[in-house]
Structure formats: structure tokens, C-alpha cells
Coordinates of C-alpha atoms in Angstrom, one line a residue:
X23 CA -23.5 16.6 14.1
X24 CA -25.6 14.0 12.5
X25 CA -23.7 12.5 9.2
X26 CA -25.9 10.9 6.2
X27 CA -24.4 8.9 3.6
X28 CA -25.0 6.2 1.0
X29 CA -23.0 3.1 1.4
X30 CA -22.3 1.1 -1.8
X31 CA -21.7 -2.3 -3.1
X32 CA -18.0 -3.3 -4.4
X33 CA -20.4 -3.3 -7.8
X34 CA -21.8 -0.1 -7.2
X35 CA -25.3 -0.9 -6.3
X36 CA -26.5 1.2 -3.4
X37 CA -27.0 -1.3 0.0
X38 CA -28.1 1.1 2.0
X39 CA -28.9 4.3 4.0
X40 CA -26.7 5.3 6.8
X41 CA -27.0 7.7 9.5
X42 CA -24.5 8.4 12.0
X43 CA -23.6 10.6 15.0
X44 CA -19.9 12.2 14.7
X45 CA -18.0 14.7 16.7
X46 CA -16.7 18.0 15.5
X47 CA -12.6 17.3 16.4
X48 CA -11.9 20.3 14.5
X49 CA -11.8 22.1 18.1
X50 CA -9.5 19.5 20.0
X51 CA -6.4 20.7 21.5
X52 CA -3.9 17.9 21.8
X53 CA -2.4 17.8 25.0
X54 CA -5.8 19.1 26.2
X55 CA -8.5 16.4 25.4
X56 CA -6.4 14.5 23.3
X57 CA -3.2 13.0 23.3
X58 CA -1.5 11.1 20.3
X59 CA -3.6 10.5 17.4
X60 CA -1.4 8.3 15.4
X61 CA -3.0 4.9 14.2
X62 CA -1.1 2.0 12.2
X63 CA -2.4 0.3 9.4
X64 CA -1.3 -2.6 7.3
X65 CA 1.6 -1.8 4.7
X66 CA 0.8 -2.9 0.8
X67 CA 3.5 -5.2 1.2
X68 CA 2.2 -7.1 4.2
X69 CA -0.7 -7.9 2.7
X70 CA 0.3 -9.4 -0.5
X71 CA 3.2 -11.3 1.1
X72 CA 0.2 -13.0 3.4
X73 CA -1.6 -13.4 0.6
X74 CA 1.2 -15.4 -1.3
X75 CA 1.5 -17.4 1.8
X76 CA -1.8 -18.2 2.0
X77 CA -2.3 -19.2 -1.4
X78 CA 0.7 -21.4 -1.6
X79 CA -0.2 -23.4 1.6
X80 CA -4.2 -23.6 0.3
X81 CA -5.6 -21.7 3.1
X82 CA -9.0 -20.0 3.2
X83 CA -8.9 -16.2 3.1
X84 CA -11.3 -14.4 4.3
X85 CA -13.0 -11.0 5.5
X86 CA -14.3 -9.6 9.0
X87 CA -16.3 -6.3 9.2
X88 CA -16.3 -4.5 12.4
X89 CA -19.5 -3.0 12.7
X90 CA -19.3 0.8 14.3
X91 CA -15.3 -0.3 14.9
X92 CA -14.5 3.3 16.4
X93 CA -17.2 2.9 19.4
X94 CA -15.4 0.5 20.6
X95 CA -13.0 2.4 21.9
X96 CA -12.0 3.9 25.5
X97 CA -10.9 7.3 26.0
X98 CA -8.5 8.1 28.2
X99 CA -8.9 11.4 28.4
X100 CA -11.9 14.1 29.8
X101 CA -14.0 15.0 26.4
X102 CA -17.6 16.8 26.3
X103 CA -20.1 17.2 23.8
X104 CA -23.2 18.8 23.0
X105 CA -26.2 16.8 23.5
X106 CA -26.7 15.9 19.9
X107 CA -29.8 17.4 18.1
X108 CA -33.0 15.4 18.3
X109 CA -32.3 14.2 21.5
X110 CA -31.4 16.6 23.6
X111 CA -33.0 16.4 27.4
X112 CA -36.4 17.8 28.1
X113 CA -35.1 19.2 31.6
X114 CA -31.4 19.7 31.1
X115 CA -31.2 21.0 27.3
X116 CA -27.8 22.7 28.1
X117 CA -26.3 20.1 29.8
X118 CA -23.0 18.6 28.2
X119 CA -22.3 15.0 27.0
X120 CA -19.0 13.1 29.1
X121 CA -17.8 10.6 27.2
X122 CA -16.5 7.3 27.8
X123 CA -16.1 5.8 24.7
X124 CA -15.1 7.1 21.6
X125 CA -17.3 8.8 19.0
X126 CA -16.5 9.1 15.3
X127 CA -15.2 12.1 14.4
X128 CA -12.7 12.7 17.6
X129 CA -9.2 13.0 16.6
X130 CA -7.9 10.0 18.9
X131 CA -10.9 7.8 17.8
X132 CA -8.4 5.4 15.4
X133 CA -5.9 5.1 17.8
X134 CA -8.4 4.5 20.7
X135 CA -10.3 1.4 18.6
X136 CA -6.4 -0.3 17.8
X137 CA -5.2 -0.1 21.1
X138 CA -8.3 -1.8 22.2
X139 CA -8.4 -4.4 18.8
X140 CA -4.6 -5.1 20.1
X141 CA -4.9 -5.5 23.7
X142 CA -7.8 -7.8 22.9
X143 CA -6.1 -10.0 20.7
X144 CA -2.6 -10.2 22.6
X145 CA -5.1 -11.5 26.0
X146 CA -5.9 -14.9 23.7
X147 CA -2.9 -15.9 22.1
X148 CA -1.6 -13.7 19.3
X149 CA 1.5 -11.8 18.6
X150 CA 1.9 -8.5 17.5
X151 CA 4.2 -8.3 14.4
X152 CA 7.2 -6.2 15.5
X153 CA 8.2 -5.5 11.6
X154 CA 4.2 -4.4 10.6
X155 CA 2.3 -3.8 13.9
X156 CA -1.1 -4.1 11.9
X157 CA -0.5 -7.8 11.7
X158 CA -1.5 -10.1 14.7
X159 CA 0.1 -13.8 14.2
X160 CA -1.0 -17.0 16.0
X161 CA 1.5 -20.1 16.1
X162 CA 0.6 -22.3 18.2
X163 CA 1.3 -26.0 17.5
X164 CA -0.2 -27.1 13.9
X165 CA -2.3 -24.1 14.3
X166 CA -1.5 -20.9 12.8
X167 CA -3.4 -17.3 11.7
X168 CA -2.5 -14.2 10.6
X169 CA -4.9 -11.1 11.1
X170 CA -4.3 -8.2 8.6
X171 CA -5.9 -5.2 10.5
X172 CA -7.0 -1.8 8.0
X173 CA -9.0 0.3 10.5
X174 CA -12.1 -1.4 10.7
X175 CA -11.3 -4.0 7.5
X176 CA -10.1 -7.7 9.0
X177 CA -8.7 -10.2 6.5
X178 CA -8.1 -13.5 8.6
X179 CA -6.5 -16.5 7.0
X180 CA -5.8 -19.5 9.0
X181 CA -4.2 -23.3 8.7
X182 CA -7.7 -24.6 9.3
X183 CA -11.8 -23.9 9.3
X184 CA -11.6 -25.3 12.5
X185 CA -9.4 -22.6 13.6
X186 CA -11.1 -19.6 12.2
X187 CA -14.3 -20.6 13.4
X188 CA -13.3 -20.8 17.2
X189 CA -11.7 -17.3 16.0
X190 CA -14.8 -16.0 14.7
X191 CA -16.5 -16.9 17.9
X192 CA -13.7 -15.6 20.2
X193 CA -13.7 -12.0 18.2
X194 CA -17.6 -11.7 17.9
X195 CA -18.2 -12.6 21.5
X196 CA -16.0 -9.3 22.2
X197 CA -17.0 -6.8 19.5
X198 CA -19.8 -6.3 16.9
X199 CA -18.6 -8.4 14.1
X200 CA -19.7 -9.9 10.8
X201 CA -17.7 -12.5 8.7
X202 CA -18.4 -11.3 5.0
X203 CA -17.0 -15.1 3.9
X204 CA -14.4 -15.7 1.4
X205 CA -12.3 -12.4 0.2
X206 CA -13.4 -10.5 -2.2
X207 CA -13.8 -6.6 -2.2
X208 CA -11.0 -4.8 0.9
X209 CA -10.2 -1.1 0.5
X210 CA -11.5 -0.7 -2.6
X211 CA -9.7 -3.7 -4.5
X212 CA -12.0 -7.0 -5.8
X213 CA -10.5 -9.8 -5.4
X214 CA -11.4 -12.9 -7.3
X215 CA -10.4 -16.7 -6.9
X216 CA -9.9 -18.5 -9.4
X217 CA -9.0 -21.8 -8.7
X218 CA -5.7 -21.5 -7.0
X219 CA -5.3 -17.7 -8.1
X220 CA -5.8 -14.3 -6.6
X221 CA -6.9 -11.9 -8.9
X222 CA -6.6 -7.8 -7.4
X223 CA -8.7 -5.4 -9.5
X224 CA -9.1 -2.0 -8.6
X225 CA -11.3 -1.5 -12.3
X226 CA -14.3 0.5 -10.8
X227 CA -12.0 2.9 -8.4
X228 CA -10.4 3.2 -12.5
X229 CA -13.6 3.9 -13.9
X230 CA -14.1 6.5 -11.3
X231 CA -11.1 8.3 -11.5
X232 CA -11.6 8.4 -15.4
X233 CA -14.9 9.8 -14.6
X234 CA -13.9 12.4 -12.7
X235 CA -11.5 13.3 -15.3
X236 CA -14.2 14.4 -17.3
X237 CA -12.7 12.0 -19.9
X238 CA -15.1 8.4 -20.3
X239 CA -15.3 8.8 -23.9
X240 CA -11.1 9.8 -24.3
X241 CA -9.1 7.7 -26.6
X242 CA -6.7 4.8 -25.1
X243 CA -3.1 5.4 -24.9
X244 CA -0.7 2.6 -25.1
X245 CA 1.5 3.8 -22.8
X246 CA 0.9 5.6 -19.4
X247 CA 3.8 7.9 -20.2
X248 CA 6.3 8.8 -23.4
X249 CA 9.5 8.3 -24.0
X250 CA 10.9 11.9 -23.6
X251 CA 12.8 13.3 -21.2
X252 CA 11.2 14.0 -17.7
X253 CA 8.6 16.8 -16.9
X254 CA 10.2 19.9 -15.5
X255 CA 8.3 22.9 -13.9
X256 CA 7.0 25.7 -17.1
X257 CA 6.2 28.8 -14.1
X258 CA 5.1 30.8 -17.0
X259 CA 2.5 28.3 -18.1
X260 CA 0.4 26.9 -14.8
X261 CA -2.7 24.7 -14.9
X262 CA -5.7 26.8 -14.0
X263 CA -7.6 24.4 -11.6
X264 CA -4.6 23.2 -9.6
X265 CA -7.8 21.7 -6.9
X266 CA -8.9 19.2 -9.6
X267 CA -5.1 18.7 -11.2
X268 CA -4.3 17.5 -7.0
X269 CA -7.2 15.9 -6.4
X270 CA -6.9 13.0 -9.2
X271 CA -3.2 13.0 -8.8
X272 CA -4.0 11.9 -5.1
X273 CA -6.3 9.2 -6.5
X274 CA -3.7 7.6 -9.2
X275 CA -1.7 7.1 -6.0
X276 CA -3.7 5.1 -4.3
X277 CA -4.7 3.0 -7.7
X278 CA -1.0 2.2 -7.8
X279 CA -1.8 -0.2 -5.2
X280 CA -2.6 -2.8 -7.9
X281 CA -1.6 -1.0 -11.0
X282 CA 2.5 -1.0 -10.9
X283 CA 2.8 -0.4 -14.7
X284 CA 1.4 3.4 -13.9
X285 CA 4.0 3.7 -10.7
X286 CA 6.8 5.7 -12.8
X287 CA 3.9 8.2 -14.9
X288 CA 2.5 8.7 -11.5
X289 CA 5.7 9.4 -9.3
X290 CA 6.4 12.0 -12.3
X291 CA 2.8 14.0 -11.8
X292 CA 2.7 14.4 -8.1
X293 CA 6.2 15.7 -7.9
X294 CA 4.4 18.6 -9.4
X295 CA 1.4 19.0 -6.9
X296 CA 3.0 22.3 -5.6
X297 CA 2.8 24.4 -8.8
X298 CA 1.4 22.1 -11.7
X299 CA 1.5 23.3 -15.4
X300 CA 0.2 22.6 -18.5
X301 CA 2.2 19.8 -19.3
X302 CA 2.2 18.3 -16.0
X303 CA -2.0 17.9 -16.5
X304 CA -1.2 16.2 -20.5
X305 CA 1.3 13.9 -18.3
X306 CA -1.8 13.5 -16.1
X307 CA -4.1 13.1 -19.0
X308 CA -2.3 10.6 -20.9
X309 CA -2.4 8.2 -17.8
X310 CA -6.1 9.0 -18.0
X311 CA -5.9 7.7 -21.4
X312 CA -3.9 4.5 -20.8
X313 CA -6.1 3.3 -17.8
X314 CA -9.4 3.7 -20.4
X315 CA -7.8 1.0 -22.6
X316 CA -6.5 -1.1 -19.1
X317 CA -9.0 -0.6 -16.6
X318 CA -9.7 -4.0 -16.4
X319 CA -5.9 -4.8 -16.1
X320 CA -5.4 -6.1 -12.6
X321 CA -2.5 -7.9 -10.7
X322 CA -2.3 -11.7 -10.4
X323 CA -1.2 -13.6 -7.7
X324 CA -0.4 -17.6 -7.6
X325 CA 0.9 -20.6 -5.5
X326 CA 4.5 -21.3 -5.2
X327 CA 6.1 -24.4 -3.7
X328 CA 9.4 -22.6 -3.6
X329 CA 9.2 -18.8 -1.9
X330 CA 12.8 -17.4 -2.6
X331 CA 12.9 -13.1 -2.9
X332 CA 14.5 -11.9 -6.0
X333 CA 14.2 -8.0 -7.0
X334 CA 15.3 -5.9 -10.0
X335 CA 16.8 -2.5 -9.2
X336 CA 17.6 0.2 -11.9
X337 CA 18.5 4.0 -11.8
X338 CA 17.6 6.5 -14.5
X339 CA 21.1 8.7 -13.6
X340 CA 20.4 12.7 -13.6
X341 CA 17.1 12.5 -15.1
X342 CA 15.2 15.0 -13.0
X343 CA 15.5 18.2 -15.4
X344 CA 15.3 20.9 -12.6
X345 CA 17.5 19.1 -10.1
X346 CA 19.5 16.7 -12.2
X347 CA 18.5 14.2 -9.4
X348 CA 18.4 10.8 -10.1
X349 CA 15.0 8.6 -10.3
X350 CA 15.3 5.0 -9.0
X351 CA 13.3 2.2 -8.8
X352 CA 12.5 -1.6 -7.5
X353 CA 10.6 -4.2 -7.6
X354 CA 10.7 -7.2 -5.6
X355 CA 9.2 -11.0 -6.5
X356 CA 8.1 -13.5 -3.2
X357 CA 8.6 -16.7 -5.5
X358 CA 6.4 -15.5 -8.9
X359 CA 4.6 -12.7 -7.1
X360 CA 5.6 -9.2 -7.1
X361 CA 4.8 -7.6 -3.3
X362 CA 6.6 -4.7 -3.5
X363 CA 8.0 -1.7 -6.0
X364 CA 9.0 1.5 -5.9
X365 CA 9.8 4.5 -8.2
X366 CA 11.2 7.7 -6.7
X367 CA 13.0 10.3 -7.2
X368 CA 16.7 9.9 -5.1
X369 CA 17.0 12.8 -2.3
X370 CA 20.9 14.0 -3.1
X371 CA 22.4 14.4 -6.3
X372 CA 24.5 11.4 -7.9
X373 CA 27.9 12.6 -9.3
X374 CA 28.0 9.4 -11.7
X375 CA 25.8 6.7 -12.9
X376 CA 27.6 4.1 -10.3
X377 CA 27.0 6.2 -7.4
X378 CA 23.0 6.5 -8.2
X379 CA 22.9 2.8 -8.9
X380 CA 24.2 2.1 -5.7
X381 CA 21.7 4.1 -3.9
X382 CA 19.5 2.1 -6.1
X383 CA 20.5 -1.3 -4.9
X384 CA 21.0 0.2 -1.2
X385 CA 17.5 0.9 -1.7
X386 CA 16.3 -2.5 -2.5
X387 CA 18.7 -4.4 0.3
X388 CA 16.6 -2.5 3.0
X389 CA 13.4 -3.9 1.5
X390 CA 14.5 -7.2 1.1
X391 CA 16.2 -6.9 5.2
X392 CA 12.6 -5.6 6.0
X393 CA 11.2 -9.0 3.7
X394 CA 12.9 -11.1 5.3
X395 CA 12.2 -10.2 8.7
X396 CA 8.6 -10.1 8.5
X397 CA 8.4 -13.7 7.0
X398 CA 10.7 -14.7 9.7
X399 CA 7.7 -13.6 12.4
X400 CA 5.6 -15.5 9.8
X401 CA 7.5 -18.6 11.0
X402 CA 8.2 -18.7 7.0
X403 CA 12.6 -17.8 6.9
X404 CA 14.2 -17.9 4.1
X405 CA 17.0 -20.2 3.8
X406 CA 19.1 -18.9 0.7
X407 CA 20.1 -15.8 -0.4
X408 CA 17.9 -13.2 -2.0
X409 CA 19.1 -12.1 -5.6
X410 CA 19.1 -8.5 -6.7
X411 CA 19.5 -8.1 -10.5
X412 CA 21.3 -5.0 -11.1
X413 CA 22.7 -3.8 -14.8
X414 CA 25.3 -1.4 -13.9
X415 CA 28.9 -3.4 -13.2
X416 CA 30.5 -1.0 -11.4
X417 CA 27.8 -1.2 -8.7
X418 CA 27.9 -4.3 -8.4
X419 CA 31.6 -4.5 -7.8
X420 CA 31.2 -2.3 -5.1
X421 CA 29.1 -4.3 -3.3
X422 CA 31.4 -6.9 -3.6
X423 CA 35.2 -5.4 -2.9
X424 CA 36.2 -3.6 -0.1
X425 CA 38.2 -1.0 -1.7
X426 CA 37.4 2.9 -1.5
X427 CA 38.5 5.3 -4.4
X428 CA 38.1 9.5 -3.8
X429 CA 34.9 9.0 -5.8
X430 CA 32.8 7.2 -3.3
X431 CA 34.0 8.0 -0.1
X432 CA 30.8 10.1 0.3
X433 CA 28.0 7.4 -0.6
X434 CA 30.4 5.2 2.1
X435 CA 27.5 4.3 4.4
X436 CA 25.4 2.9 1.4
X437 CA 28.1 0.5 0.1
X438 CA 29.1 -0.7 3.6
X439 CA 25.4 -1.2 4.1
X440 CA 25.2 -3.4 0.8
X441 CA 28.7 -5.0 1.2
X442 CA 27.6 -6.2 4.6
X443 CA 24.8 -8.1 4.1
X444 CA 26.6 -9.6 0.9
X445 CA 29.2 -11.0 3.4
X446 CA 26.5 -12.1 5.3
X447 CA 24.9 -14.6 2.5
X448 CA 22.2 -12.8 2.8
X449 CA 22.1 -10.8 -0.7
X450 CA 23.7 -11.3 -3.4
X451 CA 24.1 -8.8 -6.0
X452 CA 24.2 -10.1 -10.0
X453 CA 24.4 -8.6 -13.5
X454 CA 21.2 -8.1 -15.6
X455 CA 21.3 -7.1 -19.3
X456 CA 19.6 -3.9 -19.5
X457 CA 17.4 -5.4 -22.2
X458 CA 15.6 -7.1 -19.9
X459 CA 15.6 -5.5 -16.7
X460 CA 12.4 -4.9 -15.3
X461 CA 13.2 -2.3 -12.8
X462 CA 13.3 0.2 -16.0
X463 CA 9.7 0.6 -16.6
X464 CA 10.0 2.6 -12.8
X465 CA 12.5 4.5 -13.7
X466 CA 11.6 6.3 -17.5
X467 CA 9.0 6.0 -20.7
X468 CA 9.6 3.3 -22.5
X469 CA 8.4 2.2 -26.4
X470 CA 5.6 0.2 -26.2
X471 CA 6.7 -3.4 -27.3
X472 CA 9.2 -3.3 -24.4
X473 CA 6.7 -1.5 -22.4
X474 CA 4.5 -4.4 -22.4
X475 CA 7.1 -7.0 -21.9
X476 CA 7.7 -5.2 -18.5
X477 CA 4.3 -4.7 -17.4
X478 CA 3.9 -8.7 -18.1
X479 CA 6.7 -9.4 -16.2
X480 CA 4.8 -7.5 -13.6
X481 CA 1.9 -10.0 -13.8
X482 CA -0.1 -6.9 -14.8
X483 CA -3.1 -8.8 -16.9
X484 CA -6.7 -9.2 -17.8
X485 CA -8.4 -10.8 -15.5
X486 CA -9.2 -15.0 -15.9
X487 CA -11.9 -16.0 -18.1
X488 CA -13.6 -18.2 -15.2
X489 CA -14.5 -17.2 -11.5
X490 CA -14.9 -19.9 -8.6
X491 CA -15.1 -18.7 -5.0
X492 CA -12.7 -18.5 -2.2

């Protein structure tokens, strides 16, 4: 079929007309004309730990576009295809297509594009990442560059212009690409430079989603959620139009890629995707209403000359009132730049507040143990310790004591897990007031002046007055 579409600016100016032939992959049979369909992309994290690194050694960022990135692929297996209208042959009109390449549309058609992206790159130098396999590095000498890979999005950043140019030239001589110039609009998220600041926005993806809502002329919220206890399921009161209810609940998530401070009010809505109510779509309403007062709000990112990882772990202890589940959370700081957080919901029942902290902090020690990892292969490793800030003592003198009581044999593996990498010098676990633990705003509601305490913490802020390029 032929696919029409208008393709926008990151402003939302139309650019231009598209037109494009696609396959119908609704009627492949894998194991029949295709095989696996599974494609990588580039975690959250990766991205704004390169990011961080980039900024803090000056380098240029920029952006590649891939023109028609899925064509370039090679199929593997036998696939046919009806002549597609307009163009079918005078003499052979029922004649079938073979094809050799990859069409958009075909279920193995992301796969097929990476493995040929990859093969391409490993042939001239680069390394795949073995801790993010989106993220192609080249050391070699002075020279280094990192390629973030999203599908057909490229974000290159490299020690010199020198090097990216030969780059440039080395990727365009071998596919149909375009260098867009300095970063500024990937996936959806602007990004401005200012000076030597990064500046992630995702405010017209906001604007959209508020849109959608039906609510552009609501009244802000202060907070994205309230300070009472969690949402539990009401069977005898369900929202009418679960579609729409799923729908924007779907695109909060992805807004969290930017917006933290909404990470906890989100978490709590799309627990409820199954069966929402009418208090689950208020819940989803008053986010609605706290992004029309923030939408602007964005997260900053800036130069370090130290890059040590510190995170903040916290656990909201039988919270969940269906399950009595506990609801942890995380966030974790490369030198003064958050790159990662979490909020979720634990998967087993916590039989005290120690036990679900513990999870908690096991939670955060995997992060960190995948952190530091990935900035070994970044030819960046850490030195010193990471610190996790945790405010419960007796989790903390777990992690610490090798002794075993009746009351945590059963969480055993997470403790040993903790305890060995704090006999390692690789963690270290301290004790944070709960007053200013940061890790709380993923975990419940909380008043507002404390609220925005957190979420500055977060580096959650309007965006700089000034604008300079990349």
C-alpha cells in the first residue's frame, strides 16, 4: 500500500509531503518469511550519560538522519509482494514482487537496517557496547566517538571536527545520509545549548498531550499528584472511554523521558490501564493540570570536572492499597546530572519497612553496577565508590553486617547482593535524613513546598533566558 503523511518541524511547521511504499506484515508468519523481529535501541540512560560526557569534555554534539534507513536493509529470508498500484507491469500485471531488500512495513525491517548499521560500523573501527548494544564507540589513540543509534536517529559526538568529518564522509559514502548540524530536536525532545548547558524540552509533545486531553484552557495544578493515600481499583465505578484513558496514559510515559517530577503520578495511573475508574482518570487529570502550569519545565544538563555516581533510594512500605505492595524508587546523579530514575511498584510483598528498603537499595546497586560498566566501555571508570543515600538504618546495617536474623532469611539474595559490592569498595551505603531525601518524590504525593524542593534537586527548571548554538 501507498502511505501519505505530513512530516513536521520540531516547531510544528509542516516541511513537507511524504509519500511512501510499505508492506502489509500483518500476514507474515515468523518462521515462514520471517525470522526474529527484535531490534535494540538506545536506553534513556545511555544517552544522557553521553551527553554529560560530552559536555564536560567540550565536545560537539551532533545529529545524523538516515534518509529511507529501513531500505537499507538485506533480507535473509524469501518474501513476495504485490506489484504495488500505479506501477504494476503492462504484460505481467499478476506477477509477484521478490524482494531483496527490505521494505517498510515488513516485520523484520528494524532488525534487518541494525544488523546492517552494525556490521558496517564494526568493518571501520568501532566497538559495539556490550552493556547498551545501540552505542558504537571509537578509541583509537587521541581519537574517540561515540554513536548513539534510535532506529534511524544518529547522535555522534566526537574528541574532534576533524574526526567527525572523516566520519561523516565514511557513513554517507555507505548509506543515504544527512548531518542536521549541532543537536537540537531527537525523538521528540529539543534540545538547546546554552553556553556550556544542555537544555531537554519535551514542551510541544506537553502541549499535545494536553490537547488531546481536551483540556488547553484547564487550570494548573501545583502538584502532579496529592498527598493521599494511593489509588486503588473502584470496579463499581469504571471510566467510560477506557481507549482515550490508555491512550494518554501511554503518552505521559514517554514524556517522563524528560519530565521526572511526573514519574511517581504517572507509575500510579498506568497500573490501572487494565480496568481504569473514575478516580484513576481525576489522577490522570490532575497531571494534565500540573503540566499546563510546567510545560515549559525541562531538564538541565551541565559540565562537571569531577563525574563521581551518587543515587538516592527510598521505599514507600505497603502503600499499594489492593496489594499492600510496596512502591520504590531511585534516582541516580553522574556528577550534577541526574541519568537515571525510577518509581515502581516492588513485585513481592515486604513484611516490614527494612525488608522493602532493602529491595529498594538492591534496586539502585544494579543500576549503579550497570553505570559503571558502561562508562568503563566509555574508557571513562570510575575510581571511588559510588554513594547511595538511603534513610532507613536498619537497611543500611544490613548491607553492612554479615549477620542473618529469622526475619530476612527470605530477601537473602538481595542483601548478599548489596553486601557484596560494599565489600568490594564499590558502593557504599549512607544515612540520609528523610527530610531531604530526594528519592521520596518517586515514591508518594508530597506538599508542595517540599514538592518543589525535590523537583529542583531534580534539575527540573525553566528553560535559560539566552540560546547560543551547539
Amino acid at each position: 500500500m501507498w502511505l501519505f503523511k505530513h512530516k513536521f518541524r520540531s516547531d510544528g511547521s509542516l516541511e513537507r509531503y511524504k509519500a511512501r511504499l510499505v508492506c502489509d506484515g500483518r500476514s507474515q508468519q515468523v518462521g515462514v518469511d520471517c525470522g526474529d523481529t527484535f531490534s535494540p535501541v538506545v536506553k534513556p540512560t545511555t544517552i544522557r550519560t553521553v551527553l554529560t560526557l560530552a559536555l564536560s569534555k567540550s565536545w560537539p554534539i551532533h545529529q545524523l538522519d538516515v534518509t529511507n534507513a529501513f531500505l537499507h536493509g538485506h533480507l535473509q529470508e524469501t518474501v513476495y509482494m504485490h506489484q504495488p498500484m500505479g506501477f504494476r507491469h503492462r504484460n505481467y500485471p499478476y506477477h509477484v514482487c521478490r524482494l531483496k531488500k527490505s521494505l517498510y512495513g515488513l516485520k523484520q525491517a528494524p532488525r534487518a537496517w541494525y544488523q546492517r548499521f552494525t556490521d558496517f560500523v564494526t568493518q571501520h573501527g568501532f566497538t559495539q557496547c556490550k552493556t547498551d548494544n545501540s552505542l558504537f564507540i571509537y578509541h583509537h589513540g587521541q581519537d574517540v566517538a561515540y554513536l548513539l543509534i534510535y532506529v534511524d536517529d544518529i547522535i555522534p559526538t566526537t574528541s574532534s571536527d576533524q574526526l567527525r568529518q572523516r566520519l561523516m564522509t565514511i557513513l554517507a559514502g555507505e548509506f543515504a545520509m544527512k548531518d542536521l548540524g549541532p543537536l537540537s530536536y531527537f525523538l521528540g525532545i529539543s534540545v538547546t545549548r546554552t553556553g556550556d548547558t544542555l537544555f531537554l524540552s519535551q514542551h510541544t509533545y506537553a502541549k499535545d498531550i494536553i490537547h488531546r486531553a481536551g483540556m488547553d484552557s484547564c487550570k494548573p495544578a501545583a502538584t502532579p499528584v496529592d498527598t493521599q493515600s494511593k489509588l486503588a481499583s473502584e470496579p463499581d465505578s469504571l471510566f467510560h472511554e477506557p481507549t482515550t484513558y490508555r491512550s494518554i496514559a501511554g503518552a505521559l510515559q514517554y514524556l517522563t523521558f524528560t519530565r521526572p517530577d511526573i514519574a511517581y503520578a504517572v507509575q500510579q495511573i498506568c497500573m490501572h490501564m487494565h480496568s481504569p475508574c473514575m478516580a484513576h482518570w481525576n489522577a490522570l487529570k490532575r497531571i494534565i493540570r500540573y503540566l499546563q502550569g510546567t510545560a515549559e519545565y525541562g531538564l538541565h544538563l551541565r559540565p562537571s570536572s569531577a563525574l563521581p555516581i551518587r543515587a538516592y533510594t527510598d521505599a514507600d512500605w505497603a502503600g499499594c492499597p489492593d496489594t499492600r505492595r510496596s512502591t520504590s524508587g531511585y534516582c541516580v546523579y553522574l556528577g550534577n546530572n541526574l541519568i537515571s530514575w525510577s518509581s515502581k511498584r516492588q513485585s513481592t510483598i515486604s513484611r516490614s519497612s527494612a525488608e522493602a528498603e532493602s529491595r529498594g537499595v538492591a534496586n539502585v546497586v544494579a543500576e549503579i553496577c550497570w553505570l559503571r560498566n558502561l562508562l568503563l566501555e566509555l574508557h571513562h571508570p570510575l575510581t571511588k565508590a559510588s554513594l547511595v543515600y538511603c534513610d532507613n538504618v536498619s537497611a543500611i546495617y544490613l548491607s553492612g553486617n554479615p549477620v542473618q536474623h529469622q526475619r530476612t532469611k527470605h530477601i537473602e539474595l538481595d542483601i548478599h547482593f548489596v553486601r557484596e559490592h560494599v565489600q568490594k569498595g564499590l558502593v557504599r551505603i549512607i544515612h540520609m535524613p528523610s527530610r531531604f531525601q530526594i528519592a521520596d518524590i518517586f515514591t508518594k504525593g508530597l506538599p508542595r513546598v517540599l514538592f518543589d524542593d525535590f523537583r529542583s534537586n531534580l534539575s527540573i527548571r525553566l528553560p535559560p533566558a539566552s540560546t547560543a548554538g551547539v
